[in-house]
Amino acid sequence: KAGVTQTPRYLIKTRGQQVTLSCSPISGHRSVSWYQQTPGQGLQFLFEYFSETQRNKGNFPGRFSGRQFSNSRSEMNVSTLELGDSALYLCASSQGGGTRRSEQFFGPGTRLTVL
Amino acid sequence: AQTVTQSQPEMSVQEAETVTLSCTYDTSENNYYLFWYKQPPSRQMILVIRQEAYKQQNATENRFSVNFQKAAKSFSLKISDSQLGDTAMYFCAFGGSGGSNYKLTFGKGTLLTVNP
């Protein structure tokens, strides 16, 4: 089975722009979670989607949004980029459903640099 | 809200020796899951081991084992016979019960270096 894929792998944007990141989960997985990883704050949970619905949400401003499509692929969008949004954005997929299926498989991440 | 603390920012160990990474957490939940993830340099994060809180028996996966102390809210990772490929950042993570299990709370990580 192919693993979790994220595109693009690297991205450079300027302040004020918006950006869309994409994540394709492992085939058959219905849950997709997004995390932001920075040297200062570490790994922080953004949100999780299951069957096209946002099921869990972290403490990030409304500039951060996401969605999930019927094929379980997910996108996250960051509007009005700030310098502090520079980070590695990780996507993780899981089978979803009961907690016994909750092991999350991570993608390689998208490295976003905001200038 | 849950918190996860890893008190050792960096550790080093000689190849073939044993090392223990510490993790403590705080939660008011009774049913939850704990995880150790490994993130090698410039590589993807992978799950090393997981522990269900309702299980008293400590989880083991080959050279990796945990010491889970529920009352003390402690969850340490022991790596036996350390190998050069074990060099990585190790993250301890907490997952709640039910749907919130997919919302992982991570510690800041421990950078482990295995020396030849």
Tab-separated table of C-alpha atoms in Angstrom:
chain	number	residue	atom	x	y	z
A	1	LYS	CA	0.000	0.000	0.000
A	2	ALA	CA	1.170	3.487	-0.759
A	3	GLY	CA	1.792	5.665	2.252
A	4	VAL	CA	0.445	9.088	3.077
A	5	THR	CA	1.424	11.616	0.444
A	6	GLN	CA	1.551	15.373	0.814
A	7	THR	CA	1.913	17.995	-1.860
A	8	PRO	CA	3.749	20.181	-2.356
A	9	ARG	CA	6.762	19.185	-0.271
A	10	TYR	CA	8.161	22.698	-0.128
A	11	LEU	CA	6.473	26.049	-0.471
A	12	ILE	CA	7.625	29.640	-0.204
A	13	LYS	CA	5.058	32.385	0.208
A	14	THR	CA	5.029	36.003	1.293
A	15	ARG	CA	3.088	37.593	4.112
A	16	GLY	CA	-0.547	38.207	3.311
A	17	GLN	CA	-0.825	35.470	0.711
A	18	GLN	CA	-2.854	32.329	1.134
A	19	VAL	CA	-1.781	28.734	0.659
A	20	THR	CA	-3.421	25.345	0.140
A	21	LEU	CA	-1.764	22.108	1.161
A	22	SER	CA	-2.926	18.689	0.080
A	23	CYS	CA	-2.873	15.295	1.736
A	24	SER	CA	-3.761	11.916	0.276
A	25	PRO	CA	-4.310	9.280	2.973
A	26	ILE	CA	-3.536	5.606	2.811
A	27	SER	CA	-6.130	3.790	0.747
A	28	GLY	CA	-9.061	2.798	2.921
A	29	HIS	CA	-8.294	5.309	5.649
A	30	ARG	CA	-11.146	7.679	6.432
A	31	SER	CA	-9.592	9.938	9.050
A	32	VAL	CA	-7.103	12.671	8.256
A	33	SER	CA	-5.446	14.830	10.901
A	34	TRP	CA	-3.260	17.871	10.419
A	35	TYR	CA	-0.421	19.047	12.683
A	36	GLN	CA	1.867	22.043	12.672
A	37	GLN	CA	5.484	21.445	13.726
A	38	THR	CA	7.741	24.348	14.693
A	39	PRO	CA	10.987	24.448	16.703
A	40	GLY	CA	9.404	26.661	19.339
A	41	GLN	CA	5.935	25.162	19.800
A	42	GLY	CA	6.657	21.598	18.757
A	43	LEU	CA	3.840	19.545	17.282
A	44	GLN	CA	0.414	21.084	17.580
A	45	PHE	CA	-2.878	19.612	16.446
A	46	LEU	CA	-4.793	21.647	13.887
A	47	PHE	CA	-7.881	19.593	13.025
A	48	GLU	CA	-9.119	16.160	12.095
A	49	TYR	CA	-11.590	15.135	9.428
A	50	PHE	CA	-13.559	11.929	9.242
A	51	SER	CA	-15.983	11.122	6.450
A	52	GLU	CA	-15.874	14.710	5.159
A	53	THR	CA	-16.748	16.186	8.569
A	54	GLN	CA	-14.476	18.044	10.936
A	55	ARG	CA	-14.517	15.921	14.071
A	56	ASN	CA	-11.800	17.545	16.182
A	57	LYS	CA	-10.327	21.019	16.181
A	58	GLY	CA	-7.222	22.491	17.806
A	59	ASN	CA	-6.630	26.012	19.078
A	60	PHE	CA	-5.684	27.802	15.905
A	61	PRO	CA	-7.180	31.012	14.488
A	62	GLY	CA	-9.832	30.933	11.821
A	63	ARG	CA	-7.206	31.647	9.162
A	64	PHE	CA	-6.515	27.938	9.297
A	65	SER	CA	-9.207	25.849	7.666
A	66	GLY	CA	-9.540	22.490	6.062
A	67	ARG	CA	-11.820	20.148	4.243
A	68	GLN	CA	-12.059	16.547	3.233
A	69	PHE	CA	-13.369	15.129	0.007
A	70	SER	CA	-15.443	12.020	-0.609
A	71	ASN	CA	-12.292	10.062	-1.533
A	72	SER	CA	-10.833	11.009	1.903
A	73	ARG	CA	-8.215	13.328	0.435
A	74	SER	CA	-7.859	16.443	2.517
A	75	GLU	CA	-6.732	19.989	2.018
A	76	MET	CA	-5.816	22.657	4.500
A	77	ASN	CA	-5.820	26.327	3.737
A	78	VAL	CA	-4.073	29.167	5.484
A	79	SER	CA	-5.194	32.657	4.579
A	80	THR	CA	-3.410	35.958	5.204
A	81	LEU	CA	-0.106	34.284	5.932
A	82	GLU	CA	2.051	35.528	8.791
A	83	LEU	CA	5.753	34.973	9.401
A	84	GLY	CA	4.861	32.748	12.333
A	85	ASP	CA	3.059	30.333	10.033
A	86	SER	CA	6.410	29.099	8.752
A	87	ALA	CA	6.441	25.463	9.795
A	88	LEU	CA	6.381	21.847	8.758
A	89	TYR	CA	2.766	20.827	8.239
A	90	LEU	CA	2.176	17.152	8.809
A	91	CYS	CA	-0.780	15.126	7.722
A	92	ALA	CA	-1.654	11.812	9.340
A	93	SER	CA	-4.176	9.250	8.245
A	94	SER	CA	-5.974	6.589	10.189
A	95	GLN	CA	-8.626	4.012	9.535
A	96	GLY	CA	-10.949	5.943	11.780
A	97	GLY	CA	-13.911	4.457	13.560
A	98	GLY	CA	-13.171	2.819	16.896
A	99	THR	CA	-10.128	3.711	18.942
A	100	ARG	CA	-8.511	0.374	18.223
A	101	ARG	CA	-8.036	1.565	14.685
A	102	SER	CA	-6.623	4.884	15.702
A	103	GLU	CA	-2.964	4.394	14.796
A	104	GLN	CA	-1.963	7.421	12.795
A	105	PHE	CA	0.386	7.148	9.832
A	106	PHE	CA	2.226	10.341	9.010
A	107	GLY	CA	3.158	11.830	5.684
A	108	PRO	CA	6.505	13.473	4.907
A	109	GLY	CA	5.105	16.936	5.504
A	110	THR	CA	4.987	20.210	3.611
A	111	ARG	CA	7.652	22.725	4.568
A	112	LEU	CA	6.079	26.190	4.377
A	113	THR	CA	8.291	29.251	4.512
A	114	VAL	CA	6.661	32.657	4.808
A	115	LEU	CA	8.838	35.620	3.842
B	1	ALA	CA	-6.659	19.820	28.596
B	2	GLN	CA	-3.987	17.199	28.475
B	3	THR	CA	-0.300	17.979	28.720
B	4	VAL	CA	2.701	15.830	27.869
B	5	THR	CA	6.149	16.551	29.241
B	6	GLN	CA	9.448	15.160	28.042
B	7	SER	CA	12.109	16.414	30.427
B	8	GLN	CA	15.133	15.297	28.413
B	9	PRO	CA	15.681	17.512	25.355
B	10	GLU	CA	18.708	15.498	24.272
B	11	MET	CA	20.246	12.153	25.111
B	12	SER	CA	23.052	10.056	23.739
B	13	VAL	CA	23.894	6.377	24.031
B	14	GLN	CA	26.586	4.062	22.766
B	15	GLU	CA	25.687	1.506	20.166
B	16	ALA	CA	24.439	-1.777	21.694
B	17	GLU	CA	23.651	-0.166	25.044
B	18	THR	CA	20.262	0.507	26.616
B	19	VAL	CA	18.655	3.911	26.997
B	20	THR	CA	15.429	5.091	28.634
B	21	LEU	CA	13.488	8.147	27.526
B	22	SER	CA	11.116	9.746	30.027
B	23	CYS	CA	7.595	11.045	29.544
B	24	THR	CA	4.980	12.264	31.988
B	25	TYR	CA	1.463	13.399	31.212
B	26	ASP	CA	-1.481	14.963	32.877
B	27	THR	CA	-5.091	14.060	32.210
B	28	SER	CA	-8.388	13.667	33.976
B	29	GLU	CA	-9.481	10.901	31.621
B	30	ASN	CA	-9.461	7.270	32.637
B	31	ASN	CA	-9.428	5.663	29.211
B	32	TYR	CA	-6.749	6.857	26.844
B	33	TYR	CA	-3.843	5.808	24.669
B	34	LEU	CA	-0.172	6.672	24.832
B	35	PHE	CA	2.271	6.548	21.959
B	36	TRP	CA	5.943	6.906	21.192
B	37	TYR	CA	6.721	8.226	17.737
B	38	LYS	CA	10.133	8.400	16.097
B	39	GLN	CA	11.122	11.108	13.623
B	40	PRO	CA	14.506	10.402	11.986
B	41	PRO	CA	16.367	13.368	10.487
B	42	SER	CA	14.531	14.575	7.389
B	43	ARG	CA	12.336	11.511	7.385
B	44	GLN	CA	8.748	10.668	8.173
B	45	MET	CA	7.435	10.184	11.653
B	46	ILE	CA	6.652	6.572	12.452
B	47	LEU	CA	4.925	4.885	15.362
B	48	VAL	CA	7.288	2.999	17.642
B	49	ILE	CA	4.928	1.637	20.254
B	50	ARG	CA	1.494	2.234	21.760
B	51	GLN	CA	-0.070	1.516	25.131
B	52	GLU	CA	-3.741	1.338	26.052
B	53	ALA	CA	-4.330	2.792	29.505
B	54	TYR	CA	-6.713	0.005	30.502
B	55	LYS	CA	-4.009	-2.603	29.973
B	56	GLN	CA	-1.746	-3.189	32.948
B	57	GLN	CA	0.792	-5.110	30.913
B	58	ASN	CA	3.541	-2.959	29.445
B	59	ALA	CA	3.740	-2.956	25.655
B	60	THR	CA	6.806	-4.318	23.886
B	61	GLU	CA	7.889	-4.233	20.248
B	62	ASN	CA	11.152	-6.057	19.615
B	63	ARG	CA	13.902	-3.882	21.162
B	64	PHE	CA	11.411	-1.253	22.330
B	65	SER	CA	9.430	-1.504	25.548
B	66	VAL	CA	7.581	0.871	27.812
B	67	ASN	CA	7.220	1.289	31.533
B	68	PHE	CA	3.659	2.517	32.015
B	69	GLN	CA	2.824	3.756	35.494
B	70	LYS	CA	-0.787	4.916	35.349
B	71	ALA	CA	-1.027	6.233	38.892
B	72	ALA	CA	2.159	8.245	38.456
B	73	LYS	CA	1.129	9.260	34.921
B	74	SER	CA	4.483	8.162	33.616
B	75	PHE	CA	5.250	6.487	30.294
B	76	SER	CA	8.928	5.853	29.611
B	77	LEU	CA	10.453	4.191	26.552
B	78	LYS	CA	13.327	1.746	26.851
B	79	ILE	CA	15.448	0.991	23.809
B	80	SER	CA	17.627	-2.075	24.170
B	81	ASP	CA	20.650	-2.919	22.035
B	82	SER	CA	20.657	0.584	20.541
B	83	GLN	CA	21.468	0.817	16.850
B	84	LEU	CA	22.755	3.699	14.746
B	85	GLY	CA	19.407	3.772	12.965
B	86	ASP	CA	17.706	4.609	16.250
B	87	THR	CA	19.144	8.118	16.021
B	88	ALA	CA	16.063	10.326	15.810
B	89	MET	CA	13.747	12.694	17.625
B	90	TYR	CA	11.379	10.741	19.827
B	91	PHE	CA	7.979	12.128	20.698
B	92	CYS	CA	5.655	10.950	23.423
B	93	ALA	CA	1.984	11.497	22.570
B	94	PHE	CA	-1.377	11.243	24.324
B	95	GLY	CA	-4.647	10.317	22.662
B	96	GLY	CA	-7.991	10.492	24.434
B	97	SER	CA	-10.824	8.016	24.188
B	98	GLY	CA	-13.420	7.812	21.479
B	99	GLY	CA	-13.207	10.285	18.647
B	100	SER	CA	-10.754	12.505	20.507
B	101	ASN	CA	-8.189	9.740	20.145
B	102	TYR	CA	-7.370	11.266	16.788
B	103	LYS	CA	-6.359	14.530	18.432
B	104	LEU	CA	-2.877	13.712	19.651
B	105	THR	CA	-1.092	15.877	22.189
B	106	PHE	CA	2.675	15.655	21.786
B	107	GLY	CA	5.579	16.340	24.088
B	108	LYS	CA	8.418	18.584	22.924
B	109	GLY	CA	10.538	15.588	22.000
B	110	THR	CA	13.862	14.035	22.954
B	111	LEU	CA	16.688	14.029	20.451
B	112	LEU	CA	18.456	10.684	20.786
B	113	THR	CA	21.880	10.195	19.268
B	114	VAL	CA	23.365	6.716	19.065
B	115	ASN	CA	27.146	6.847	18.897
B	116	PRO	CA	29.262	4.142	17.243
